[in-house]
C-alpha atoms as one frame of an Amber mdcrd trajectory, in Angstrom:
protein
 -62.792 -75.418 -36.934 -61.539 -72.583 -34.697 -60.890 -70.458 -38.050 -64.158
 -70.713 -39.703 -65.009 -69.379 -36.050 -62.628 -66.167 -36.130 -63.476 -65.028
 -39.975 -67.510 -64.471 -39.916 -67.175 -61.342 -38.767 -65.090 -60.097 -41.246
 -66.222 -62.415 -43.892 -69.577 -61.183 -43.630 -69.438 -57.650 -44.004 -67.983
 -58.133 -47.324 -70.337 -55.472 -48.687 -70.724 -51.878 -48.525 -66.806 -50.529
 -46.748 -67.859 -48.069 -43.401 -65.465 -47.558 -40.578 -68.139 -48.392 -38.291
 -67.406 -50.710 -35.528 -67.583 -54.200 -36.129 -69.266 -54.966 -32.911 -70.275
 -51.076 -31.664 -72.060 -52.924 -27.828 -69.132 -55.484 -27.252 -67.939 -56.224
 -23.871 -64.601 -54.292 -23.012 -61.604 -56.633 -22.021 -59.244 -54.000 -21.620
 -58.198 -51.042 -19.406 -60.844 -48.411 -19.784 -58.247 -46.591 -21.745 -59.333
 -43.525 -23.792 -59.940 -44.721 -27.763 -57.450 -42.849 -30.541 -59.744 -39.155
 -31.951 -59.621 -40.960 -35.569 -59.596 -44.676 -36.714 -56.562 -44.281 -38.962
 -57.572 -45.080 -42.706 -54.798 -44.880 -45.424 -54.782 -42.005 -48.174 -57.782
 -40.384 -46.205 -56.201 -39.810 -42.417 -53.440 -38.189 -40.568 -50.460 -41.511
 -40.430 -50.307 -41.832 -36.560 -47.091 -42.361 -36.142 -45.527 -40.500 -38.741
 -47.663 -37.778 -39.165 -46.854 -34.898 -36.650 -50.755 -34.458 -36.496 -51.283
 -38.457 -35.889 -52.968 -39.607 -32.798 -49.775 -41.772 -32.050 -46.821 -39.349
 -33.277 -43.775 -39.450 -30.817 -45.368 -42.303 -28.809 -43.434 -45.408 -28.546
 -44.556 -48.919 -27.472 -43.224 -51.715 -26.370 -45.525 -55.085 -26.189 -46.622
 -56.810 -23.342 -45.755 -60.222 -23.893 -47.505 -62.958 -22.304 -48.170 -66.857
 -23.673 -50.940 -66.332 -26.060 -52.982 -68.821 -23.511 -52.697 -66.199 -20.995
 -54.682 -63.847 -22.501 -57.015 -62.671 -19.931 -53.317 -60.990 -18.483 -52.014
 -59.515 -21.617 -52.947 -55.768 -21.723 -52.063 -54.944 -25.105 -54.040 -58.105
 -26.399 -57.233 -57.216 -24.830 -56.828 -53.667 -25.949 -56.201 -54.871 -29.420
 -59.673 -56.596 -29.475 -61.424 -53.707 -27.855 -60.145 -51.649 -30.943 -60.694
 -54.065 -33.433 -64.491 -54.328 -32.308 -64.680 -50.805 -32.549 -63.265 -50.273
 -36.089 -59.633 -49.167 -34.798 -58.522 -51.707 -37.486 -54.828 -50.002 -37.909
 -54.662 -49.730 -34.317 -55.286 -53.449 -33.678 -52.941 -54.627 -36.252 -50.450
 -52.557 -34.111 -50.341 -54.232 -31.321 -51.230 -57.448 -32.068 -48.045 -56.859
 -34.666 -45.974 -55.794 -31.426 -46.555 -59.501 -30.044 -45.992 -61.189 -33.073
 -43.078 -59.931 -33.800 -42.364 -60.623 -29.961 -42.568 -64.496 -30.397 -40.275
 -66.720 -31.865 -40.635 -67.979 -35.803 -42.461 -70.917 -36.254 -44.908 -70.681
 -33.205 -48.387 -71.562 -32.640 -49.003 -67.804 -31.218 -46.905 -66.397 -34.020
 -49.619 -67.995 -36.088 -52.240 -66.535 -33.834 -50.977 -62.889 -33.889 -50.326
 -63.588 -37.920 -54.111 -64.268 -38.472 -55.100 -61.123 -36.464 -52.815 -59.002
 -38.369 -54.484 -60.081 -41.638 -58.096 -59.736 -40.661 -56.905 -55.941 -39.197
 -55.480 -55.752 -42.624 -58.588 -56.743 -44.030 -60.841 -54.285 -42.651 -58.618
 -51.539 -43.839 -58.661 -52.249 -47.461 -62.282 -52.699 -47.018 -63.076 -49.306
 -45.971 -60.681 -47.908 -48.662 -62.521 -49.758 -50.945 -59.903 -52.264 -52.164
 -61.730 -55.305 -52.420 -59.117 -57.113 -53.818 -56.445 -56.920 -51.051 -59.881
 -57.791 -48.539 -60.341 -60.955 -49.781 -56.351 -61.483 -49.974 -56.190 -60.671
 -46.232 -59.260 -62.596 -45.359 -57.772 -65.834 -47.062 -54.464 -65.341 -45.458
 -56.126 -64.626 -42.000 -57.834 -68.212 -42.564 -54.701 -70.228 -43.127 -53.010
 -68.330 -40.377 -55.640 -68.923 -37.681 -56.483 -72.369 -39.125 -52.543 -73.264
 -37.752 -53.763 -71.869 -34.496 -54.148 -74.285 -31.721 -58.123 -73.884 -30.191
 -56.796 -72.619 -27.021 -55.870 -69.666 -27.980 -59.402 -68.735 -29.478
């Protein structure tokens, strides 16, 4: 089950909400791109975008779209997982909500993207200490990637 793959991570650190990385020695798949001076947590950080003082204020973005197969190509993808493993959760959803809002309704990537989204999501009500909304996301991360073809993962 390529779901029941994806989740562990978050799944398991169910416990004690940090904004340490998730995986602090992972391999970087993207550009060697400078990370954001804050990991952007709700009620407690600058907003990025909206905030004058955000890390991201005045900065706009449009996705790089590739087929979600493709991934090894698509730059804001791999940078998405490179923040995600670091504890950029807010970041991650970001882009990886840039490309899902890219695809078309009803798609096997849009399913993809969807699941990412939700385990970003996760991680930030975890480390505001919403438990509540964690397991939400988590379950909703599960049926979206579970709808995911096993290419993609």
């Amino acid at each position: 089950d390529t779901a029941a793959r994806a989740l562990p991570t978050t799944a398991a650190m169910a416990g004690e909400p940090s904004r340490d990385p998730i995986w602090p020695d992972a391999p970087r798949y993207g550009a060697d791109t400078p990370w954001p001076p804050y990991a952007f947590r709700p009620g407690h950080d600058p907003h990025p975008v909206d905030h004058p003082e955000g890390h991201s204020h005045g900065l706009r973005h449009e996705p790089t779209v590739r087929p979600p197969e493709a991934w090894r190509a698509n730059a804001d993808y791999l940078r998405a997982v490179d923040l995600y493993h670091r504890g950029y959760f807010w970041e991650a959803h970001e882009l990886w909500e840039g490309l899902w809002r890219a695809e078309a309704a009803g798609t096997p990537a849009r399913s993809l993207y969807k699941g990412l989204i939700h385990l970003a999501a996760a991680e930030l009500k975890r480390a505001v200490r919403n438990e509540r909304g964690f397991a939400t996301h988590v379950r909703r991360a599960h049926a979206s990637l579970s709808a995911a073809p096993a290419r993609y993962m």
